[in-house]
Amino acid sequence: HQQSGRLSWATVLEPAIGLAQEGYPMTPLQYKQLGWCLPKLVRSPSGARFFLQNDKPIPVGETFRQPELAKCLMRIARLGTDDFYRGEIARGIHADMQEQGGLITLEDLSEVHPVQREPLHAVFDGYDLLTTPPPAGGFLVLLGLKILEQVHRDVDSLELVDWYAVLGDTLHAVFAVRESLSTRLDQLKLAELESLLQERAREVGQAIEKGTYSPRLGSDGEEAGETTHLCTIDGEGMVVSLTQSLQSLYGSKTACTKYGFLFNNYLVTCPREPHPHQLGSRCQPRSNSAPSVLLPLGGSSQELITFGAAGSRRSVCAVLHTLSGLLDRGLSLQEAVALPRIHVRQSRRVWLEAFERAEAVSRHIAPRFQEIEMRQRFSYAMGCLQAIRRTATGRFEGAADPRREGTVEEVQSP
């Protein structure tokens, strides 16, 4: 906001404050999520206080209000974000940590400062893809696209069943590569990252192409996540692609007792065994989030696409599916977002969304995978991607993933 914002800081926070004060109707999806987390929320005094009603999920349609969160946001609107890390809100967090057995100290909070990084980027089919560097998940997306490019120069000519097979191997490979690395990617320079990207994509792509790709099996360790993605483009071309996550649904299931916001549980992603991201003091959690922008090379066109996804590892699956549908198969934005998805876990177990060709795909890929589980069409488990495209003529097209409660809205200036 300090670097690029046009509105006052208080104006920016006003809608969120109003939403917390006045509330909104409980949605069907949020009601389901509360039900999934009910046993843990009931055992958490702060979780039950702020997010349940008599130890039950708040009924669909009933107004859900967060007055304590509104107070927190009003402080931040008045005093700035420094209050969260070094002021009254920080002291509230510290008190909760002491009372509830948490690990965060006032010293930890005081050492938090924003980090601005240069984006990772790579060229595909006449476009430049800009995405988040490590420890976020943009490296995985670029690696997946480079593998697809290496395996088949003409992905658009592949039969549908072959396309799903290649996607399956690629989705498994990007996480297998990440687990095999002996250094932290966020400690590498951009040039080193891009060199590593090309090298590993070439190695894995050639193995997939020859039918010799056979990495060691890993553990799955996947669960429903608490991630939100939003994106927007204004009439002057300002673009925001934002992914925010608490890790698990309702994070740690505990909340700040004074201000009502949830504490995340991102450290569960840090391996317990020796690893560059091993759990310990000052460890660095990894993320799969990859908010991105796709631009035509040369900048001669108004065209751009901004996108990102929620869904833990399935967010990478959602992004790769959508981009391959757009760039390789020539689909519209909404068609690409709605494509039936495949997700391959590190155990080589497969999730495949049901559609008219699903049985044919399943038979085709069965020899290379451990087990194929058919998921319902538009399964919640398969991630959730949101995207906006501005065409070369300046027209806007939005796509909200039908797998969750996303929406598209165009706002005209008064």
Short mmCIF file of N, CA, C and O in Angstrom, two decimals, residues 271-386:
data_model
loop_
_atom_site.label_atom_id
_atom_site.label_comp_id
_atom_site.label_asym_id
_atom_site.label_seq_id
_atom_site.Cartn_x
_atom_site.Cartn_y
_atom_site.Cartn_z
N PRO A 271 9.43 -30.71 7.73
CA PRO A 271 9.77 -32.10 8.03
C PRO A 271 10.43 -32.24 9.40
O PRO A 271 11.14 -31.36 9.86
N ARG A 272 10.19 -33.39 10.04
CA ARG A 272 10.81 -33.67 11.35
C ARG A 272 12.18 -34.30 11.18
O ARG A 272 13.01 -34.24 12.08
N GLU A 273 12.42 -34.96 10.03
CA GLU A 273 13.72 -35.59 9.79
C GLU A 273 14.69 -34.56 9.20
O GLU A 273 14.27 -33.47 8.81
N PRO A 274 16.00 -34.88 9.13
CA PRO A 274 16.97 -33.95 8.55
C PRO A 274 16.55 -33.50 7.15
O PRO A 274 16.26 -34.32 6.28
N HIS A 275 16.48 -32.20 6.96
CA HIS A 275 15.92 -31.63 5.72
C HIS A 275 16.26 -30.14 5.72
O HIS A 275 16.38 -29.53 6.79
N PRO A 276 16.42 -29.52 4.54
CA PRO A 276 16.69 -28.06 4.53
C PRO A 276 15.63 -27.23 5.24
O PRO A 276 15.91 -26.13 5.72
N HIS A 277 14.39 -27.76 5.31
CA HIS A 277 13.30 -27.02 5.97
C HIS A 277 12.87 -27.70 7.25
O HIS A 277 11.73 -27.56 7.69
N GLN A 278 13.78 -28.44 7.87
CA GLN A 278 13.44 -29.21 9.07
C GLN A 278 12.92 -28.30 10.18
O GLN A 278 13.39 -27.18 10.39
N LEU A 279 11.94 -28.82 10.94
CA LEU A 279 11.37 -28.08 12.05
C LEU A 279 12.44 -27.76 13.08
O LEU A 279 13.22 -28.63 13.48
N GLY A 280 12.48 -26.50 13.49
CA GLY A 280 13.45 -26.08 14.48
C GLY A 280 13.44 -24.57 14.60
O GLY A 280 12.66 -23.88 13.94
N SER A 281 14.29 -24.04 15.45
CA SER A 281 14.36 -22.60 15.64
C SER A 281 14.70 -21.89 14.33
O SER A 281 15.61 -22.28 13.61
N ARG A 282 13.92 -20.86 13.99
CA ARG A 282 14.10 -20.05 12.78
C ARG A 282 13.94 -20.87 11.49
O ARG A 282 14.49 -20.52 10.45
N CYS A 283 13.20 -21.98 11.57
CA CYS A 283 12.98 -22.77 10.35
C CYS A 283 12.08 -21.98 9.40
O CYS A 283 11.35 -21.07 9.79
N GLN A 284 12.13 -22.33 8.13
CA GLN A 284 11.39 -21.63 7.09
C GLN A 284 10.38 -22.59 6.46
O GLN A 284 10.76 -23.49 5.72
N PRO A 285 9.08 -22.44 6.75
CA PRO A 285 8.09 -23.31 6.11
C PRO A 285 8.05 -23.06 4.60
O PRO A 285 8.28 -21.94 4.14
N ARG A 286 7.71 -24.10 3.86
CA ARG A 286 7.49 -23.95 2.42
C ARG A 286 6.01 -23.77 2.15
O ARG A 286 5.17 -24.10 2.97
N SER A 287 5.71 -23.24 0.99
CA SER A 287 4.33 -23.02 0.59
C SER A 287 4.14 -23.50 -0.84
O SER A 287 5.09 -23.53 -1.63
N ASN A 288 2.90 -23.87 -1.16
CA ASN A 288 2.56 -24.23 -2.54
C ASN A 288 1.89 -23.08 -3.28
O ASN A 288 1.52 -23.22 -4.46
N SER A 289 1.69 -21.96 -2.62
CA SER A 289 0.97 -20.85 -3.24
C SER A 289 1.77 -20.25 -4.39
O SER A 289 2.99 -20.08 -4.29
N ALA A 290 1.08 -19.95 -5.47
CA ALA A 290 1.77 -19.42 -6.66
C ALA A 290 0.91 -18.37 -7.36
O ALA A 290 0.54 -18.54 -8.53
N PRO A 291 0.59 -17.27 -6.69
CA PRO A 291 -0.09 -16.18 -7.40
C PRO A 291 0.78 -15.70 -8.55
O PRO A 291 1.99 -15.50 -8.37
N SER A 292 0.20 -15.51 -9.73
CA SER A 292 1.02 -15.30 -10.93
C SER A 292 0.35 -14.34 -11.90
O SER A 292 -0.86 -14.08 -11.81
N VAL A 293 1.15 -13.86 -12.83
CA VAL A 293 0.66 -13.02 -13.93
C VAL A 293 1.31 -13.52 -15.22
O VAL A 293 2.52 -13.76 -15.27
N LEU A 294 0.50 -13.67 -16.25
CA LEU A 294 0.97 -14.12 -17.56
C LEU A 294 0.86 -12.96 -18.55
O LEU A 294 -0.22 -12.40 -18.73
N LEU A 295 1.99 -12.59 -19.17
CA LEU A 295 2.05 -11.43 -20.07
C LEU A 295 2.56 -11.85 -21.44
O LEU A 295 3.44 -12.71 -21.54
N PRO A 296 2.04 -11.26 -22.52
CA PRO A 296 2.60 -11.55 -23.84
C PRO A 296 4.01 -10.98 -23.95
O PRO A 296 4.30 -9.92 -23.40
N LEU A 297 4.88 -11.71 -24.63
CA LEU A 297 6.25 -11.22 -24.80
C LEU A 297 6.26 -9.92 -25.59
O LEU A 297 5.48 -9.72 -26.52
N GLY A 298 7.15 -9.02 -25.20
CA GLY A 298 7.29 -7.76 -25.93
C GLY A 298 6.44 -6.64 -25.41
O GLY A 298 6.70 -5.47 -25.68
N GLY A 299 5.38 -6.98 -24.64
CA GLY A 299 4.54 -5.94 -24.06
C GLY A 299 3.78 -5.09 -25.05
O GLY A 299 3.32 -3.99 -24.74
N SER A 300 3.60 -5.61 -26.29
CA SER A 300 2.92 -4.81 -27.31
C SER A 300 1.41 -4.93 -27.24
O SER A 300 0.69 -4.19 -27.89
N SER A 301 0.90 -5.85 -26.44
CA SER A 301 -0.53 -6.08 -26.36
C SER A 301 -1.05 -5.75 -24.97
O SER A 301 -0.30 -5.79 -23.99
N GLN A 302 -2.34 -5.42 -24.89
CA GLN A 302 -2.97 -5.19 -23.59
C GLN A 302 -3.25 -6.49 -22.86
O GLN A 302 -3.61 -6.49 -21.69
N GLU A 303 -3.10 -7.61 -23.55
CA GLU A 303 -3.50 -8.89 -22.98
C GLU A 303 -2.67 -9.24 -21.74
O GLU A 303 -1.46 -9.06 -21.70
N LEU A 304 -3.34 -9.79 -20.73
CA LEU A 304 -2.67 -10.40 -19.58
C LEU A 304 -3.66 -11.31 -18.88
O LEU A 304 -4.87 -11.18 -19.02
N ILE A 305 -3.13 -12.24 -18.12
CA ILE A 305 -3.95 -13.12 -17.29
C ILE A 305 -3.34 -13.14 -15.90
O ILE A 305 -2.13 -13.32 -15.74
N THR A 306 -4.16 -12.92 -14.88
CA THR A 306 -3.71 -13.03 -13.51
C THR A 306 -4.49 -14.16 -12.85
O THR A 306 -5.70 -14.30 -13.06
N PHE A 307 -3.81 -14.97 -12.05
CA PHE A 307 -4.46 -16.16 -11.51
C PHE A 307 -3.71 -16.67 -10.30
O PHE A 307 -2.59 -16.26 -9.99
N GLY A 308 -4.31 -17.62 -9.61
CA GLY A 308 -3.71 -18.31 -8.48
C GLY A 308 -4.73 -19.28 -7.94
O GLY A 308 -5.87 -19.33 -8.40
N ALA A 309 -4.33 -20.08 -6.96
CA ALA A 309 -5.22 -21.15 -6.52
C ALA A 309 -5.05 -21.44 -5.04
O ALA A 309 -4.03 -21.14 -4.43
N ALA A 310 -6.08 -22.06 -4.47
CA ALA A 310 -6.06 -22.61 -3.12
C ALA A 310 -6.10 -24.13 -3.22
O ALA A 310 -6.51 -24.69 -4.23
N GLY A 311 -5.66 -24.80 -2.14
CA GLY A 311 -5.78 -26.24 -2.15
C GLY A 311 -4.53 -27.01 -1.82
O GLY A 311 -4.34 -28.13 -2.30
N SER A 312 -3.61 -26.43 -1.03
CA SER A 312 -2.37 -27.12 -0.68
C SER A 312 -1.66 -27.58 -1.95
O SER A 312 -1.53 -26.81 -2.90
N ARG A 313 -1.21 -28.84 -2.01
CA ARG A 313 -0.52 -29.30 -3.22
C ARG A 313 -1.44 -29.31 -4.44
O ARG A 313 -0.98 -29.19 -5.57
N ARG A 314 -2.73 -29.44 -4.20
CA ARG A 314 -3.66 -29.42 -5.33
C ARG A 314 -3.76 -28.06 -5.99
O ARG A 314 -4.28 -27.92 -7.09
N SER A 315 -3.26 -27.02 -5.31
CA SER A 315 -3.24 -25.71 -5.95
C SER A 315 -2.27 -25.71 -7.14
O SER A 315 -2.52 -25.09 -8.17
N VAL A 316 -1.14 -26.42 -6.99
CA VAL A 316 -0.20 -26.55 -8.11
C VAL A 316 -0.85 -27.34 -9.24
O VAL A 316 -0.72 -27.01 -10.42
N CYS A 317 -1.56 -28.40 -8.87
CA CYS A 317 -2.32 -29.19 -9.84
C CYS A 317 -3.30 -28.30 -10.60
O CYS A 317 -3.39 -28.35 -11.84
N ALA A 318 -4.04 -27.45 -9.87
CA ALA A 318 -5.04 -26.59 -10.50
C ALA A 318 -4.39 -25.61 -11.47
O ALA A 318 -4.90 -25.37 -12.58
N VAL A 319 -3.27 -25.02 -11.06
CA VAL A 319 -2.59 -24.04 -11.91
C VAL A 319 -2.04 -24.71 -13.17
O VAL A 319 -2.21 -24.20 -14.29
N LEU A 320 -1.39 -25.86 -13.02
CA LEU A 320 -0.81 -26.54 -14.19
C LEU A 320 -1.90 -27.01 -15.15
O LEU A 320 -1.77 -26.89 -16.37
N HIS A 321 -2.99 -27.55 -14.62
CA HIS A 321 -4.11 -27.95 -15.47
C HIS A 321 -4.63 -26.78 -16.29
O HIS A 321 -4.84 -26.87 -17.50
N THR A 322 -4.86 -25.67 -15.58
CA THR A 322 -5.47 -24.51 -16.23
C THR A 322 -4.54 -23.91 -17.28
O THR A 322 -4.97 -23.60 -18.40
N LEU A 323 -3.26 -23.75 -16.93
CA LEU A 323 -2.32 -23.16 -17.88
C LEU A 323 -2.13 -24.06 -19.10
O LEU A 323 -2.05 -23.58 -20.24
N SER A 324 -2.03 -25.37 -18.90
CA SER A 324 -1.88 -26.28 -20.04
C SER A 324 -3.14 -26.26 -20.90
O SER A 324 -3.05 -26.32 -22.13
N GLY A 325 -4.30 -26.15 -20.26
CA GLY A 325 -5.54 -26.04 -21.03
C GLY A 325 -5.58 -24.78 -21.87
O GLY A 325 -6.02 -24.79 -23.02
N LEU A 326 -5.08 -23.67 -21.30
CA LEU A 326 -5.05 -22.40 -22.02
C LEU A 326 -4.01 -22.39 -23.13
O LEU A 326 -4.31 -22.08 -24.29
N LEU A 327 -2.77 -22.72 -22.77
CA LEU A 327 -1.64 -22.55 -23.68
C LEU A 327 -1.49 -23.71 -24.66
O LEU A 327 -1.09 -23.51 -25.81
N ASP A 328 -1.79 -24.93 -24.21
CA ASP A 328 -1.56 -26.11 -25.05
C ASP A 328 -2.79 -26.56 -25.82
O ASP A 328 -2.68 -27.08 -26.92
N ARG A 329 -3.97 -26.37 -25.21
CA ARG A 329 -5.17 -26.92 -25.84
C ARG A 329 -6.13 -25.85 -26.33
O ARG A 329 -7.21 -26.16 -26.84
N GLY A 330 -5.76 -24.58 -26.17
CA GLY A 330 -6.53 -23.49 -26.77
C GLY A 330 -7.91 -23.28 -26.19
O GLY A 330 -8.81 -22.79 -26.88
N LEU A 331 -8.11 -23.60 -24.92
CA LEU A 331 -9.41 -23.45 -24.30
C LEU A 331 -9.64 -22.01 -23.84
O LEU A 331 -8.69 -21.24 -23.67
N SER A 332 -10.90 -21.67 -23.63
CA SER A 332 -11.21 -20.37 -23.02
C SER A 332 -10.83 -20.42 -21.55
O SER A 332 -10.58 -21.51 -20.98
N LEU A 333 -10.82 -19.27 -20.89
CA LEU A 333 -10.43 -19.22 -19.49
C LEU A 333 -11.35 -20.07 -18.63
O LEU A 333 -10.90 -20.88 -17.82
N GLN A 334 -12.66 -19.91 -18.78
CA GLN A 334 -13.61 -20.68 -17.96
C GLN A 334 -13.54 -22.16 -18.28
O GLN A 334 -13.62 -23.02 -17.37
N GLU A 335 -13.36 -22.53 -19.54
CA GLU A 335 -13.20 -23.94 -19.91
C GLU A 335 -11.97 -24.55 -19.24
O GLU A 335 -12.02 -25.68 -18.75
N ALA A 336 -10.88 -23.80 -19.25
CA ALA A 336 -9.64 -24.31 -18.67
C ALA A 336 -9.77 -24.48 -17.15
O ALA A 336 -9.28 -25.45 -16.58
N VAL A 337 -10.43 -23.52 -16.49
CA VAL A 337 -10.62 -23.60 -15.04
C VAL A 337 -11.52 -24.79 -14.68
O VAL A 337 -11.29 -25.47 -13.66
N ALA A 338 -12.51 -25.08 -15.51
CA ALA A 338 -13.48 -26.13 -15.21
C ALA A 338 -13.03 -27.52 -15.66
O ALA A 338 -13.73 -28.50 -15.41
N LEU A 339 -11.88 -27.64 -16.33
CA LEU A 339 -11.40 -28.94 -16.80
C LEU A 339 -11.41 -29.98 -15.69
O LEU A 339 -11.03 -29.68 -14.56
N PRO A 340 -11.82 -31.23 -15.98
CA PRO A 340 -11.65 -32.31 -15.00
C PRO A 340 -10.17 -32.46 -14.66
O PRO A 340 -9.32 -32.45 -15.55
N ARG A 341 -9.86 -32.59 -13.38
CA ARG A 341 -8.47 -32.58 -12.94
C ARG A 341 -7.99 -33.95 -12.47
O ARG A 341 -8.77 -34.78 -12.02
N ILE A 342 -6.68 -34.12 -12.59
CA ILE A 342 -5.98 -35.28 -12.04
C ILE A 342 -4.98 -34.77 -11.03
O ILE A 342 -4.38 -33.70 -11.20
N HIS A 343 -4.83 -35.52 -9.94
CA HIS A 343 -3.81 -35.18 -8.94
C HIS A 343 -3.11 -36.46 -8.53
O HIS A 343 -3.76 -37.45 -8.18
N VAL A 344 -1.78 -36.47 -8.59
CA VAL A 344 -0.99 -37.64 -8.23
C VAL A 344 -0.24 -37.34 -6.94
O VAL A 344 0.56 -36.41 -6.88
N ARG A 345 -0.50 -38.13 -5.91
CA ARG A 345 0.14 -37.95 -4.62
C ARG A 345 1.52 -38.61 -4.65
O ARG A 345 1.85 -39.38 -5.56
N GLN A 346 2.33 -38.32 -3.66
CA GLN A 346 3.70 -38.83 -3.68
C GLN A 346 3.78 -40.35 -3.52
O GLN A 346 4.77 -40.96 -3.86
N SER A 347 2.71 -40.96 -3.03
CA SER A 347 2.63 -42.42 -2.96
C SER A 347 2.28 -43.03 -4.32
O SER A 347 2.17 -44.25 -4.42
N ARG A 348 2.08 -42.19 -5.33
CA ARG A 348 1.64 -42.57 -6.67
C ARG A 348 0.17 -42.98 -6.70
O ARG A 348 -0.31 -43.57 -7.66
N ARG A 349 -0.57 -42.64 -5.63
CA ARG A 349 -2.02 -42.80 -5.66
C ARG A 349 -2.61 -41.60 -6.39
O ARG A 349 -2.17 -40.47 -6.20
N VAL A 350 -3.64 -41.87 -7.18
CA VAL A 350 -4.19 -40.85 -8.08
C VAL A 350 -5.61 -40.49 -7.68
O VAL A 350 -6.41 -41.37 -7.35
N TRP A 351 -5.90 -39.19 -7.72
CA TRP A 351 -7.28 -38.71 -7.65
C TRP A 351 -7.64 -38.22 -9.05
O TRP A 351 -6.91 -37.42 -9.65
N LEU A 352 -8.78 -38.68 -9.56
CA LEU A 352 -9.24 -38.27 -10.88
C LEU A 352 -10.70 -37.88 -10.79
O LEU A 352 -11.53 -38.66 -10.31
N GLU A 353 -11.02 -36.68 -11.26
CA GLU A 353 -12.40 -36.23 -11.25
C GLU A 353 -13.22 -37.00 -12.30
O GLU A 353 -12.73 -37.28 -13.40
N ALA A 354 -14.45 -37.32 -11.94
CA ALA A 354 -15.33 -38.04 -12.85
C ALA A 354 -15.74 -37.16 -14.03
O ALA A 354 -16.08 -35.99 -13.84
N PHE A 355 -15.68 -37.72 -15.23
CA PHE A 355 -16.22 -37.09 -16.43
C PHE A 355 -16.39 -38.18 -17.48
O PHE A 355 -16.07 -39.35 -17.24
N GLU A 356 -16.90 -37.83 -18.66
CA GLU A 356 -17.29 -38.86 -19.62
C GLU A 356 -16.13 -39.72 -20.10
O GLU A 356 -16.31 -40.88 -20.50
N ARG A 357 -14.90 -39.22 -20.07
CA ARG A 357 -13.74 -40.00 -20.51
C ARG A 357 -12.91 -40.52 -19.35
O ARG A 357 -11.81 -41.04 -19.55
N ALA A 358 -13.40 -40.39 -18.12
CA ALA A 358 -12.60 -40.74 -16.94
C ALA A 358 -12.21 -42.21 -16.92
O ALA A 358 -11.08 -42.55 -16.55
N GLU A 359 -13.13 -43.11 -17.31
CA GLU A 359 -12.80 -44.53 -17.29
C GLU A 359 -11.70 -44.85 -18.29
O GLU A 359 -10.80 -45.65 -18.02
N ALA A 360 -11.76 -44.21 -19.46
CA ALA A 360 -10.71 -44.42 -20.47
C ALA A 360 -9.37 -43.90 -19.96
O ALA A 360 -8.32 -44.55 -20.14
N VAL A 361 -9.38 -42.74 -19.31
CA VAL A 361 -8.15 -42.20 -18.74
C VAL A 361 -7.63 -43.14 -17.66
O VAL A 361 -6.42 -43.44 -17.59
N SER A 362 -8.53 -43.63 -16.81
CA SER A 362 -8.13 -44.51 -15.72
C SER A 362 -7.46 -45.78 -16.25
O SER A 362 -6.41 -46.21 -15.74
N ARG A 363 -8.04 -46.40 -17.26
CA ARG A 363 -7.45 -47.62 -17.83
C ARG A 363 -6.08 -47.33 -18.44
O ARG A 363 -5.15 -48.13 -18.32
N HIS A 364 -5.95 -46.17 -19.06
CA HIS A 364 -4.71 -45.82 -19.75
C HIS A 364 -3.56 -45.58 -18.77
O HIS A 364 -2.41 -45.96 -19.06
N ILE A 365 -3.85 -44.96 -17.64
CA ILE A 365 -2.78 -44.59 -16.71
C ILE A 365 -2.55 -45.64 -15.63
O ILE A 365 -1.57 -45.56 -14.90
N ALA A 366 -3.45 -46.63 -15.51
CA ALA A 366 -3.36 -47.62 -14.42
C ALA A 366 -2.00 -48.30 -14.32
O ALA A 366 -1.49 -48.49 -13.21
N PRO A 367 -1.34 -48.69 -15.44
CA PRO A 367 -0.06 -49.39 -15.31
C PRO A 367 1.04 -48.58 -14.65
O PRO A 367 1.98 -49.16 -14.10
N ARG A 368 0.95 -47.24 -14.67
CA ARG A 368 2.06 -46.43 -14.17
C ARG A 368 1.82 -45.91 -12.75
O ARG A 368 2.72 -45.30 -12.16
N PHE A 369 0.62 -46.14 -12.19
CA PHE A 369 0.31 -45.60 -10.88
C PHE A 369 -0.15 -46.70 -9.93
O PHE A 369 -0.51 -47.80 -10.36
N GLN A 370 -0.17 -46.39 -8.62
CA GLN A 370 -0.47 -47.39 -7.60
C GLN A 370 -1.97 -47.69 -7.48
O GLN A 370 -2.38 -48.81 -7.39
N GLU A 371 -2.75 -46.64 -7.46
CA GLU A 371 -4.18 -46.79 -7.19
C GLU A 371 -4.89 -45.55 -7.73
O GLU A 371 -4.39 -44.43 -7.58
N ILE A 372 -6.04 -45.74 -8.35
CA ILE A 372 -6.78 -44.60 -8.92
C ILE A 372 -8.12 -44.49 -8.20
O ILE A 372 -8.92 -45.42 -8.22
N GLU A 373 -8.33 -43.35 -7.58
CA GLU A 373 -9.57 -43.09 -6.85
C GLU A 373 -10.38 -42.05 -7.63
O GLU A 373 -9.90 -40.95 -7.90
N MET A 374 -11.60 -42.41 -8.01
CA MET A 374 -12.44 -41.49 -8.75
C MET A 374 -13.10 -40.52 -7.77
O MET A 374 -13.74 -40.93 -6.79
N ARG A 375 -12.92 -39.24 -8.02
CA ARG A 375 -13.56 -38.20 -7.21
C ARG A 375 -14.76 -37.65 -7.97
O ARG A 375 -14.85 -37.77 -9.19
N GLN A 376 -15.67 -37.03 -7.24
CA GLN A 376 -16.83 -36.45 -7.90
C GLN A 376 -16.40 -35.28 -8.79
O GLN A 376 -15.35 -34.69 -8.59
N ARG A 377 -17.21 -34.98 -9.78
CA ARG A 377 -16.95 -33.84 -10.65
C ARG A 377 -16.96 -32.57 -9.81
O ARG A 377 -17.80 -32.39 -8.94
N PHE A 378 -16.02 -31.68 -10.09
CA PHE A 378 -15.86 -30.44 -9.34
C PHE A 378 -15.66 -30.72 -7.85
O PHE A 378 -16.32 -30.16 -6.98
N SER A 379 -14.73 -31.61 -7.56
CA SER A 379 -14.44 -32.01 -6.18
C SER A 379 -13.73 -30.89 -5.42
O SER A 379 -12.76 -30.30 -5.91
N TYR A 380 -14.17 -30.65 -4.20
CA TYR A 380 -13.52 -29.67 -3.32
C TYR A 380 -12.03 -29.99 -3.16
O TYR A 380 -11.19 -29.08 -3.09
N ALA A 381 -11.71 -31.28 -3.13
CA ALA A 381 -10.34 -31.70 -2.85
C ALA A 381 -9.36 -31.35 -3.96
O ALA A 381 -8.15 -31.40 -3.75
N MET A 382 -9.86 -30.98 -5.15
CA MET A 382 -8.97 -30.80 -6.30
C MET A 382 -8.52 -29.36 -6.51
O MET A 382 -8.08 -28.98 -7.59
N GLY A 383 -8.61 -28.56 -5.45
CA GLY A 383 -8.11 -27.19 -5.55
C GLY A 383 -9.13 -26.23 -6.10
O GLY A 383 -10.20 -26.62 -6.58
N CYS A 384 -8.81 -24.96 -6.03
CA CYS A 384 -9.75 -23.91 -6.41
C CYS A 384 -8.97 -22.75 -7.04
O CYS A 384 -8.20 -22.09 -6.35
N LEU A 385 -9.17 -22.54 -8.32
CA LEU A 385 -8.42 -21.50 -9.05
C LEU A 385 -9.34 -20.34 -9.43
O LEU A 385 -10.48 -20.55 -9.86
N GLN A 386 -8.83 -19.12 -9.26
CA GLN A 386 -9.54 -17.92 -9.69
C GLN A 386 -8.64 -17.18 -10.69
O GLN A 386 -7.42 -17.14 -10.52
#
